[in-house]
Amino acid sequence: MKFFIIFCLTCALAIPYSLAQTPGWSDEQTDAWNYIEQSWEDAQAENGKWPKNYLHENALAWGPSKIHPQSRDQILKWQRYSDEQRDIVMYELYPLAIAVAGDTAVVNYALQVVGENAQQERGTSYEGVIDVLTKVEGEWKFLSTNGFELTGSAH
């Protein structure tokens, strides 16, 4: 219950801020956010685009289920394993802040995911995410993605 209350308070504070910020986004901020959203659409669709087509060659990832930052090759390996073990049933993204400087964007958002494991058990997780994007030949690529739990997860 404590975790649910913390999550509700986080959303109550974050959502009005994100909704207030969104209309004032620059074209670059909007472009970066659209890239994040498309990556999640491709991840859920399991069409083979995520993460292979989205990662910069020097990409790093670190999050609550990783003991250390992972390289691009490790991200790809563990994503294949994760795809076999868990499906994304539904998700919702809450943009919080986006900073763009030249060919680099830092995107902060909250995330709620309902997943289903191989035994068809469902669980919901809540994370904060900080993604660093860089442009390669005019297209955004993930240079870094870092996630952290906002509350406990039910698996």
N, CA, C and O atoms as a DFTB+ gen file, in Angstrom:
620 C
 N C O
     1  1       0.821      -1.190       0.000
     2  2       0.000       0.000       0.000
     3  2       0.866       1.255       0.000
     4  3       0.552       2.242      -0.665
     5  1       1.960       1.200       0.757
     6  2       2.866       2.348       0.830
     7  2       3.403       2.696      -0.563
     8  3       3.491       3.867      -0.933
     9  1       3.758       1.662      -1.324
    10  2       4.296       1.899      -2.658
    11  2       3.253       2.502      -3.579
    12  3       3.574       3.364      -4.397
    13  1       2.002       2.058      -3.458
    14  2       0.933       2.590      -4.274
    15  2       0.724       4.074      -3.988
    16  3       0.531       4.867      -4.911
    17  1       0.762       4.443      -2.730
    18  2       0.589       5.844      -2.339
    19  2       1.732       6.690      -2.896
    20  3       1.504       7.790      -3.401
    21  1       2.955       6.183      -2.805
    22  2       4.108       6.913      -3.353
    23  2       3.954       7.094      -4.852
    24  3       4.211       8.176      -5.381
    25  1       3.532       6.028      -5.545
    26  2       3.349       6.131      -6.986
    27  2       2.282       7.170      -7.324
    28  3       2.482       8.001      -8.211
    29  1       1.154       7.126      -6.623
    30  2       0.077       8.093      -6.875
    31  2       0.547       9.524      -6.658
    32  3       0.221      10.414      -7.443
    33  1       1.306       9.746      -5.600
    34  2       1.834      11.086      -5.344
    35  2       2.806      11.513      -6.440
    36  3       2.788      12.663      -6.878
    37  1       3.654      10.586      -6.881
    38  2       4.598      10.892      -7.954
    39  2       3.849      11.296      -9.213
    40  3       4.181      12.300      -9.843
    41  1       2.842      10.519      -9.580
    42  2       2.050      10.830     -10.771
    43  2       1.294      12.136     -10.608
    44  3       1.214      12.932     -11.544
    45  1       0.736      12.360      -9.417
    46  2      -0.018      13.588      -9.175
    47  2       0.857      14.822      -9.362
    48  3       0.392      15.861      -9.829
    49  1       2.117      14.696      -8.996
    50  2       3.037      15.814      -9.175
    51  2       3.587      15.877     -10.594
    52  3       3.770      16.966     -11.139
    53  1       3.849      14.726     -11.192
    54  2       4.515      14.679     -12.489
    55  2       3.587      14.961     -13.660
    56  3       3.968      15.680     -14.583
    57  1       2.392      14.416     -13.643
    58  2       1.515      14.530     -14.800
    59  2       1.124      15.976     -15.088
    60  3       1.203      16.388     -16.245
    61  1       0.706      16.770     -14.103
    62  2       0.399      18.167     -14.436
    63  2       1.611      18.900     -15.022
    64  3       1.461      19.714     -15.933
    65  1       2.809      18.613     -14.503
    66  2       4.012      19.248     -15.026
    67  2       4.239      18.831     -16.467
    68  3       4.542      19.674     -17.311
    69  1       4.097      17.545     -16.764
    70  2       4.355      17.074     -18.123
    71  2       3.315      17.617     -19.085
    72  3       3.641      17.981     -20.215
    73  1       2.062      17.673     -18.644
    74  2       1.030      18.207     -19.520
    75  2       1.231      19.691     -19.764
    76  3       0.938      20.193     -20.849
    77  1       1.726      20.383     -18.768
    78  2       1.985      21.808     -18.939
    79  2       3.188      22.035     -19.845
    80  3       3.231      23.019     -20.583
    81  1       4.171      21.126     -19.796
    82  2       5.377      21.306     -20.586
    83  2       5.170      20.928     -22.046
    84  3       5.711      21.591     -22.931
    85  1       4.405      19.887     -22.316
    86  2       4.273      19.338     -23.653
    87  2       3.930      20.378     -24.718
    88  3       4.613      20.420     -25.741
    89  1       2.904      21.225     -24.534
    90  2       2.570      22.177     -25.595
    91  2       3.701      23.164     -25.896
    92  3       3.757      23.722     -26.992
    93  1       4.596      23.382     -24.940
    94  2       5.686      24.324     -25.142
    95  2       6.958      23.690     -25.672
    96  3       7.987      24.358     -25.779
    97  1       6.902      22.419     -26.002
    98  2       8.109      21.748     -26.493
    99  2       8.552      22.315     -27.829
   100  3       7.741      22.717     -28.663
   101  1       9.864      22.334     -28.005
   102  2      10.426      22.707     -29.304
   103  2      10.247      21.536     -30.271
   104  3       9.889      20.433     -29.857
   105  1      10.494      21.775     -31.547
   106  2      10.422      20.696     -32.535
   107  2      11.412      19.586     -32.202
   108  3      11.115      18.407     -32.396
   109  1      12.597      19.965     -31.697
   110  2      13.614      18.970     -31.351
   111  2      13.165      18.108     -30.172
   112  3      13.369      16.894     -30.182
   113  1      12.558      18.722     -29.157
   114  2      12.051      17.969     -28.013
   115  2      10.938      17.014     -28.442
   116  3      10.914      15.855     -28.028
   117  1      10.031      17.499     -29.263
   118  2       8.935      16.668     -29.767
   119  2       9.481      15.508     -30.577
   120  3       9.008      14.379     -30.439
   121  1      10.470      15.769     -31.419
   122  2      11.087      14.727     -32.239
   123  2      11.726      13.648     -31.358
   124  3      11.582      12.456     -31.630
   125  1      12.425      14.064     -30.313
   126  2      13.051      13.109     -29.390
   127  2      11.983      12.278     -28.683
   128  3      12.128      11.061     -28.571
   129  1      10.911      12.915     -28.205
   130  2       9.848      12.174     -27.521
   131  2       9.163      11.189     -28.475
   132  3       8.855      10.062     -28.086
   133  1       8.925      11.608     -29.715
   134  2       8.315      10.709     -30.693
   135  2       9.179       9.467     -30.914
   136  3       8.659       8.370     -31.116
   137  1      10.486       9.645     -30.874
   138  2      11.412       8.519     -31.026
   139  2      11.274       7.538     -29.856
   140  3      11.262       6.323     -30.054
   141  1      11.169       8.077     -28.641
   142  2      10.973       7.232     -27.460
   143  2       9.671       6.443     -27.593
   144  3       9.646       5.231     -27.379
   145  1       8.598       7.138     -27.948
   146  2       7.297       6.469     -28.089
   147  2       7.348       5.373     -29.152
   148  3       6.802       4.288     -28.953
   149  1       8.001       5.655     -30.280
   150  2       8.088       4.663     -31.351
   151  2       8.886       3.444     -30.899
   152  3       8.561       2.317     -31.273
   153  1       9.931       3.664     -30.095
   154  2      10.715       2.527     -29.603
   155  2       9.855       1.610     -28.739
   156  3       9.987       0.388     -28.809
   157  1       8.974       2.193     -27.925
   158  2       8.082       1.381     -27.094
   159  2       7.037       0.667     -27.940
   160  3       6.700      -0.484     -27.661
   161  1       6.520       1.329     -28.967
   162  2       5.566       0.676     -29.865
   163  2       6.210      -0.538     -30.533
   164  3       5.591      -1.597     -30.634
   165  1       7.449      -0.381     -30.986
   166  2       8.149      -1.493     -31.632
   167  2       8.494      -2.596     -30.634
   168  3       8.462      -3.777     -30.981
   169  1       8.822      -2.221     -29.402
   170  2       9.107      -3.235     -28.376
   171  2       7.868      -4.076     -28.106
   172  3       7.957      -5.302     -28.029
   173  1       6.725      -3.440     -27.962
   174  2       5.497      -4.179     -27.685
   175  2       5.078      -5.009     -28.890
   176  3       4.563      -6.115     -28.726
   177  1       5.287      -4.497     -30.092
   178  2       4.897      -5.215     -31.311
   179  2       5.783      -6.437     -31.564
   180  3       5.412      -7.326     -32.330
   181  1       6.957      -6.481     -30.917
   182  2       7.918      -7.578     -31.116
   183  2       8.172      -7.812     -32.604
   184  3       8.170      -8.948     -33.078
   185  1       8.392      -6.704     -33.335
   186  2       8.605      -6.774     -34.777
   187  2      10.086      -6.864     -35.160
   188  3      10.428      -6.787     -36.340
   189  1      10.957      -7.026     -34.170
   190  2      12.383      -7.178     -34.439
   191  2      13.156      -5.868     -34.526
   192  3      14.378      -5.885     -34.676
   193  1      12.471      -4.741     -34.435
   194  2      13.163      -3.442     -34.536
   195  2      13.800      -3.028     -33.211
   196  3      14.887      -2.450     -33.198
   197  1      13.117      -3.327     -32.082
   198  2      13.657      -2.978     -30.771
   199  2      14.415      -4.173     -30.213
   200  3      13.905      -5.292     -30.266
   201  1      15.586      -3.979     -29.693
   202  2      16.360      -2.736     -29.592
   203  2      17.362      -2.531     -30.729
   204  3      17.991      -1.476     -30.817
   205  1      17.514      -3.532     -31.600
   206  2      18.564      -3.535     -32.624
   207  2      18.633      -2.235     -33.436
   208  3      19.712      -1.661     -33.586
   209  1      17.519      -1.779     -33.948
   210  2      17.521      -0.599     -34.820
   211  2      17.618       0.721     -34.067
   212  3      17.797       1.773     -34.681
   213  1      17.501       0.676     -32.755
   214  2      17.440       1.905     -31.966
   215  2      18.740       2.246     -31.234
   216  3      18.929       3.390     -30.822
   217  1      19.622       1.287     -31.070
   218  2      20.807       1.498     -30.236
   219  2      21.991       2.038     -31.016
   220  3      22.301       1.561     -32.108
   221  1      22.643       3.031     -30.450
   222  2      23.913       3.520     -30.964
   223  2      24.946       2.416     -30.769
   224  3      24.804       1.604     -29.855
   225  1      25.960       2.368     -31.587
   226  2      26.977       1.304     -31.468
   227  2      27.687       1.316     -30.114
   228  3      28.207       0.284     -29.689
   229  1      27.720       2.458     -29.431
   230  2      28.367       2.565     -28.114
   231  2      27.357       2.628     -26.976
   232  3      27.681       3.099     -25.886
   233  1      26.145       2.164     -27.217
   234  2      25.064       2.273     -26.230
   235  2      25.383       1.540     -24.933
   236  3      26.063       0.514     -24.918
   237  1      24.861       2.114     -23.834
   238  2      24.934       1.517     -22.507
   239  2      23.543       1.533     -21.883
   240  3      22.749       2.439     -22.137
   241  1      23.259       0.529     -21.066
   242  2      21.979       0.482     -20.350
   243  2      22.232       0.003     -18.934
   244  3      23.088      -0.845     -18.682
   245  1      21.457       0.575     -18.012
   246  2      21.534       0.159     -16.621
   247  2      20.169       0.374     -15.997
   248  3      19.522       1.396     -16.227
   249  1      19.741      -0.584     -15.214
   250  2      18.436      -0.456     -14.582
   251  2      18.320      -1.382     -13.395
   252  3      19.284      -2.050     -13.020
   253  1      17.130      -1.423     -12.797
   254  2      16.945      -2.183     -11.559
   255  2      17.186      -3.686     -11.705
   256  3      17.479      -4.350     -10.711
   257  1      17.073      -4.232     -12.896
   258  2      17.279      -5.672     -13.060
   259  2      18.677      -6.006     -13.586
   260  3      18.950      -7.153     -13.941
   261  1      19.558      -5.011     -13.635
   262  2      20.910      -5.213     -14.151
   263  2      21.930      -4.934     -13.062
   264  3      21.834      -3.926     -12.361
   265  1      22.902      -5.818     -12.918
   266  2      23.901      -5.673     -11.852
   267  2      24.962      -4.634     -12.209
   268  3      25.644      -4.116     -11.324
   269  1      25.106      -4.327     -13.498
   270  2      26.093      -3.347     -13.956
   271  2      25.630      -2.789     -15.301
   272  3      24.754      -3.372     -15.939
   273  1      26.208      -1.669     -15.740
   274  2      25.857      -1.158     -17.065
   275  2      26.186      -2.197     -18.136
   276  3      27.202      -2.889     -18.059
   277  1      25.310      -2.292     -19.134
   278  2      25.487      -3.263     -20.206
   279  2      25.842      -2.573     -21.508
   280  3      25.366      -1.475     -21.795
   281  1      26.688      -3.232     -22.296
   282  2      27.056      -2.737     -23.627
   283  2      25.930      -3.066     -24.616
   284  3      24.974      -3.762     -24.274
   285  1      26.057      -2.566     -25.820
   286  2      25.063      -2.835     -26.862
   287  2      24.870      -4.342     -27.054
   288  3      23.737      -4.822     -27.099
   289  1      25.964      -5.082     -27.165
   290  2      25.858      -6.526     -27.367
   291  2      25.150      -7.208     -26.205
   292  3      24.341      -8.111     -26.420
   293  1      25.439      -6.792     -24.988
   294  2      24.770      -7.365     -23.821
   295  2      23.290      -7.007     -23.798
   296  3      22.450      -7.835     -23.445
   297  1      22.973      -5.768     -24.177
   298  2      21.570      -5.343     -24.238
   299  2      20.800      -6.241     -25.196
   300  3      19.710      -6.714     -24.874
   301  1      21.371      -6.475     -26.377
   302  2      20.709      -7.310     -27.377
   303  2      20.517      -8.743     -26.869
   304  3      19.448      -9.328     -27.045
   305  1      21.546      -9.301     -26.244
   306  2      21.473     -10.668     -25.718
   307  2      20.381     -10.784     -24.655
   308  3      19.535     -11.676     -24.719
   309  1      20.406      -9.881     -23.685
   310  2      19.441      -9.958     -22.589
   311  2      18.033      -9.610     -23.042
   312  3      17.065     -10.099     -22.461
   313  1      17.898      -8.786     -24.056
   314  2      16.561      -8.473     -24.572
   315  2      15.939      -9.710     -25.208
   316  3      14.742      -9.950     -25.050
   317  1      16.737     -10.498     -25.927
   318  2      16.217     -11.747     -26.511
   319  2      15.705     -12.664     -25.398
   320  3      14.626     -13.245     -25.514
   321  1      16.471     -12.789     -24.338
   322  2      16.063     -13.615     -23.200
   323  2      14.775     -13.061     -22.573
   324  3      13.837     -13.811     -22.303
   325  1      14.743     -11.776     -22.352
   326  2      13.580     -11.134     -21.740
   327  2      12.334     -11.333     -22.595
   328  3      11.250     -11.586     -22.069
   329  1      12.487     -11.220     -23.920
   330  2      11.345     -11.403     -24.816
   331  2      10.765     -12.803     -24.708
   332  3       9.558     -12.989     -24.862
   333  1      11.622     -13.798     -24.443
   334  2      11.158     -15.175     -24.298
   335  2      10.454     -15.391     -22.956
   336  3       9.597     -16.266     -22.836
   337  1      10.812     -14.598     -21.959
   338  2      10.307     -14.800     -20.601
   339  2       9.108     -13.934     -20.240
   340  3       8.347     -14.270     -19.333
   341  1       8.938     -12.825     -20.945
   342  2       7.917     -11.866     -20.523
   343  2       7.379     -11.104     -21.718
   344  3       8.134     -10.699     -22.602
   345  1       6.069     -10.912     -21.735
   346  2       5.409     -10.097     -22.754
   347  2       4.898      -8.813     -22.114
   348  3       4.480      -8.806     -20.956
   349  1       4.937      -7.741     -22.872
   350  2       4.336      -6.485     -22.435
   351  2       2.857      -6.545     -22.798
   352  3       2.501      -6.604     -23.974
   353  1       2.004      -6.530     -21.784
   354  2       0.561      -6.559     -22.013
   355  2       0.080      -5.157     -22.371
   356  3      -0.671      -4.962     -23.327
   357  1       0.527      -4.198     -21.585
   358  2       0.220      -2.790     -21.857
   359  2       1.207      -1.923     -21.105
   360  3       1.843      -2.369     -20.149
   361  1       1.330      -0.686     -21.540
   362  2       2.246       0.245     -20.892
   363  2       1.726       1.658     -21.069
   364  3       0.887       1.925     -21.930
   365  1       2.228       2.545     -20.253
   366  2       1.919       3.967     -20.383
   367  2       3.160       4.761     -20.030
   368  3       3.832       4.486     -19.036
   369  1       3.454       5.751     -20.861
   370  2       4.615       6.615     -20.673
   371  2       4.148       7.989     -20.226
   372  3       3.143       8.502     -20.718
   373  1       4.883       8.585     -19.290
   374  2       4.564       9.915     -18.781
   375  2       5.781      10.813     -18.963
   376  3       6.696      10.778     -18.139
   377  1       5.812      11.621     -20.030
   378  2       6.983      12.484     -20.232
   379  2       7.087      13.526     -19.126
   380  3       6.093      14.134     -18.730
   381  1       8.311      13.721     -18.632
   382  2       8.520      14.676     -17.545
   383  2       9.350      15.875     -17.988
   384  3       8.964      17.021     -17.754
   385  1      10.480      15.616     -18.621
   386  2      11.344      16.720     -19.060
   387  2      12.251      16.222     -20.173
   388  3      12.710      15.080     -20.168
   389  1      12.498      17.116     -21.130
   390  2      13.392      16.804     -22.247
   391  2      14.307      17.998     -22.469
   392  3      13.849      19.130     -22.630
   393  1      15.611      17.727     -22.473
   394  2      16.593      18.760     -22.780
   395  2      17.312      18.360     -24.069
   396  3      17.748      17.217     -24.210
   397  1      17.435      19.289     -24.996
   398  2      18.132      19.028     -26.252
   399  2      19.220      20.075     -26.415
   400  3      18.973      21.272     -26.272
   401  1      20.430      19.611     -26.717
   402  2      21.562      20.501     -27.014
   403  2      22.268      19.916     -28.237
   404  3      22.944      18.891     -28.147
   405  1      22.105      20.569     -29.354
   406  2      22.732      20.073     -30.576
   407  2      22.176      18.712     -30.955
   408  3      20.969      18.549     -31.128
   409  1      23.065      17.736     -31.082
   410  2      22.683      16.388     -31.490
   411  2      22.482      15.442     -30.305
   412  3      22.534      14.223     -30.467
   413  1      22.252      16.000     -29.118
   414  2      22.061      15.188     -27.918
   415  2      20.760      15.581     -27.233
   416  3      20.444      16.764     -27.100
   417  1      20.012      14.571     -26.800
   418  2      18.778      14.814     -26.051
   419  2      18.804      13.957     -24.789
   420  3      19.225      12.801     -24.819
   421  1      18.349      14.538     -23.685
   422  2      18.169      13.801     -22.439
   423  2      16.666      13.807     -22.174
   424  3      16.045      14.860     -22.032
   425  1      16.096      12.593     -22.110
   426  2      14.645      12.442     -21.984
   427  2      14.345      11.752     -20.656
   428  3      14.791      10.631     -20.411
   429  1      13.581      12.438     -19.800
   430  2      13.179      11.915     -18.490
   431  2      11.688      11.610     -18.534
   432  3      10.880      12.458     -18.913
   433  1      11.333      10.384     -18.140
   434  2       9.920      10.044     -18.104
   435  2       9.644       8.951     -17.082
   436  3      10.543       8.229     -16.650
   437  1       8.368       8.854     -16.708
   438  2       7.916       7.770     -15.844
   439  2       7.219       6.749     -16.732
   440  3       6.741       7.060     -17.823
   441  1       7.178       5.523     -16.227
   442  2       6.704       4.407     -17.030
   443  2       5.925       3.450     -16.149
   444  3       6.349       3.132     -15.037
   445  1       4.794       2.995     -16.642
   446  2       4.021       1.944     -15.987
   447  2       3.869       0.814     -16.996
   448  3       3.411       1.036     -18.117
   449  1       4.253      -0.401     -16.598
   450  2       4.189      -1.552     -17.502
   451  2       3.457      -2.696     -16.818
   452  3       3.726      -3.026     -15.663
   453  1       2.529      -3.292     -17.552
   454  2       1.914      -4.544     -17.127
   455  2       2.536      -5.622     -17.993
   456  3       2.420      -5.598     -19.219
   457  1       3.196      -6.568     -17.342
   458  2       3.846      -7.655     -18.055
   459  2       3.256      -8.997     -17.687
   460  3       2.626      -9.157     -16.641
   461  1       3.472      -9.956     -18.564
   462  2       3.014     -11.317     -18.307
   463  2       4.190     -12.251     -18.520
   464  3       4.838     -12.209     -19.566
   465  1       4.473     -13.106     -17.524
   466  2       5.604     -14.014     -17.626
   467  2       5.206     -15.314     -18.333
   468  3       4.059     -15.476     -18.749
   469  1       6.156     -16.228     -18.464
   470  2       5.924     -17.491     -19.175
   471  2       4.831     -18.341     -18.528
   472  3       4.208     -19.158     -19.206
   473  1       4.591     -18.161     -17.232
   474  2       3.537     -18.900     -16.532
   475  2       2.197     -18.169     -16.592
   476  3       1.249     -18.540     -15.900
   477  1       2.124     -17.135     -17.418
   478  2       0.931     -16.312     -17.620
   479  2       0.504     -15.566     -16.360
   480  3      -0.679     -15.283     -16.170
   481  1       1.476     -15.248     -15.496
   482  2       1.218     -14.417     -14.325
   483  2       1.512     -12.973     -14.703
   484  3       2.518     -12.681     -15.350
   485  1       0.637     -12.088     -14.299
   486  2       0.800     -10.670     -14.634
   487  2       1.314      -9.890     -13.439
   488  3       1.032     -10.219     -12.287
   489  1       2.075      -8.849     -13.741
   490  2       2.579      -7.958     -12.725
   491  2       2.738      -6.562     -13.297
   492  3       2.900      -6.388     -14.505
   493  1       2.691      -5.578     -12.427
   494  2       2.832      -4.182     -12.848
   495  2       4.100      -3.620     -12.245
   496  3       4.395      -3.850     -11.073
   497  1       4.853      -2.878     -13.053
   498  2       6.048      -2.209     -12.544
   499  2       5.961      -0.724     -12.881
   500  3       5.321      -0.318     -13.851
   501  1       6.623       0.065     -12.050
   502  2       6.659       1.523     -12.199
   503  2       8.118       1.938     -12.171
   504  3       8.844       1.616     -11.230
   505  1       8.544       2.647     -13.196
   506  2       9.944       3.053     -13.278
   507  2      10.070       4.512     -13.683
   508  3       9.195       5.087     -14.330
   509  1      11.188       5.082     -13.278
   510  2      11.635       6.337     -13.826
   511  2      12.699       5.980     -14.856
   512  3      13.466       5.039     -14.651
   513  1      12.753       6.714     -15.953
   514  2      13.712       6.421     -17.014
   515  2      14.403       7.709     -17.447
   516  3      13.775       8.758     -17.596
   517  1      15.713       7.598     -17.643
   518  2      16.494       8.700     -18.210
   519  2      17.198       8.131     -19.435
   520  3      18.108       7.311     -19.315
   521  1      16.771       8.572     -20.610
   522  2      17.378       8.138     -21.863
   523  2      18.212       9.270     -22.439
   524  3      17.793      10.428     -22.440
   525  1      19.391       8.925     -22.926
   526  2      20.238       9.883     -23.629
   527  2      20.257       9.458     -25.092
   528  3      20.662       8.345     -25.429
   529  1      19.813      10.362     -25.946
   530  2      19.780      10.102     -27.377
   531  2      20.843      10.946     -28.064
   532  3      21.177      12.040     -27.609
   533  1      21.367      10.425     -29.164
   534  2      22.288      11.198     -29.987
   535  2      21.893      10.989     -31.438
   536  3      21.406       9.920     -31.806
   537  1      22.099      12.000     -32.256
   538  2      21.739      11.877     -33.662
   539  2      22.898      11.286     -34.456
   540  3      24.048      11.711     -34.337
   541  1      22.556      10.299     -35.262
   542  2      23.497       9.675     -36.183
   543  2      22.868       9.789     -37.569
   544  3      21.810       9.219     -37.836
   545  1      23.535      10.529     -38.438
   546  2      23.024      10.753     -39.797
   547  2      21.576      11.237     -39.770
   548  3      20.746      10.790     -40.562
   549  1      21.280      12.166     -38.839
   550  2      19.966      12.790     -38.757
   551  2      18.904      11.998     -38.026
   552  3      17.766      12.458     -37.925
   553  1      19.235      10.814     -37.508
   554  2      18.261       9.993     -36.798
   555  2      18.706       9.774     -35.357
   556  3      19.883       9.524     -35.094
   557  1      17.751       9.870     -34.417
   558  2      18.060       9.630     -33.019
   559  2      18.446       8.176     -32.806
   560  3      17.911       7.278     -33.456
   561  1      19.383       7.951     -31.887
   562  2      19.777       6.617     -31.441
   563  2      19.978       6.681     -29.931
   564  3      20.387       7.715     -29.404
   565  1      19.696       5.591     -29.235
   566  2      19.924       5.517     -27.802
   567  2      21.423       5.387     -27.535
   568  3      22.051       4.417     -27.960
   569  1      21.983       6.351     -26.843
   570  2      23.371       6.273     -26.392
   571  2      23.406       5.674     -24.986
   572  3      24.342       4.959     -24.626
   573  1      22.373       5.976     -24.199
   574  2      22.285       5.444     -22.838
   575  2      20.830       5.388     -22.424
   576  3      20.035       6.262     -22.772
   577  1      20.491       4.357     -21.682
   578  2      19.171       4.275     -21.073
   579  2      19.352       3.766     -19.650
   580  3      20.020       2.759     -19.416
   581  1      18.756       4.469     -18.718
   582  2      18.896       4.150     -17.299
   583  2      17.521       4.187     -16.652
   584  3      16.804       5.183     -16.746
   585  1      17.165       3.099     -16.000
   586  2      15.886       3.025     -15.331
   587  2      16.051       2.774     -13.843
   588  3      17.062       2.232     -13.396
   589  1      15.051       3.174     -13.092
   590  2      15.055       2.946     -11.646
   591  2      13.626       2.773     -11.182
   592  3      12.704       3.396     -11.710
   593  1      13.452       1.917     -10.182
   594  2      12.117       1.653      -9.656
   595  2      11.567       2.884      -8.948
   596  3      12.258       3.536      -8.165
   597  1      10.310       3.182      -9.242
   598  2       9.616       4.227      -8.496
   599  2       8.931       3.638      -7.275
   600  3       8.780       4.307      -6.252
   601  1       8.515       2.376      -7.387
   602  2       7.883       1.666      -6.283
   603  2       8.218       0.201      -6.422
   604  3       8.895      -0.192      -7.373
   605  1       7.758      -0.615      -5.492
   606  2       7.942      -2.057      -5.601
   607  2       7.178      -2.593      -6.783
   608  3       6.173      -2.015      -7.199
   609  1       7.647      -3.687      -7.322
   610  2       6.992      -4.309      -8.472
   611  2       6.310      -5.594      -8.044
   612  3       6.823      -6.336      -7.205
   613  1       5.156      -5.848      -8.624
   614  2       4.450      -7.113      -8.383
   615  2       4.709      -8.008      -9.585
   616  3       4.284      -7.680     -10.693
   617  1       5.391      -9.123      -9.397
   618  2       5.692     -10.026     -10.513
   619  2       4.939     -11.314     -10.344
   620  3       5.055     -12.211     -11.180
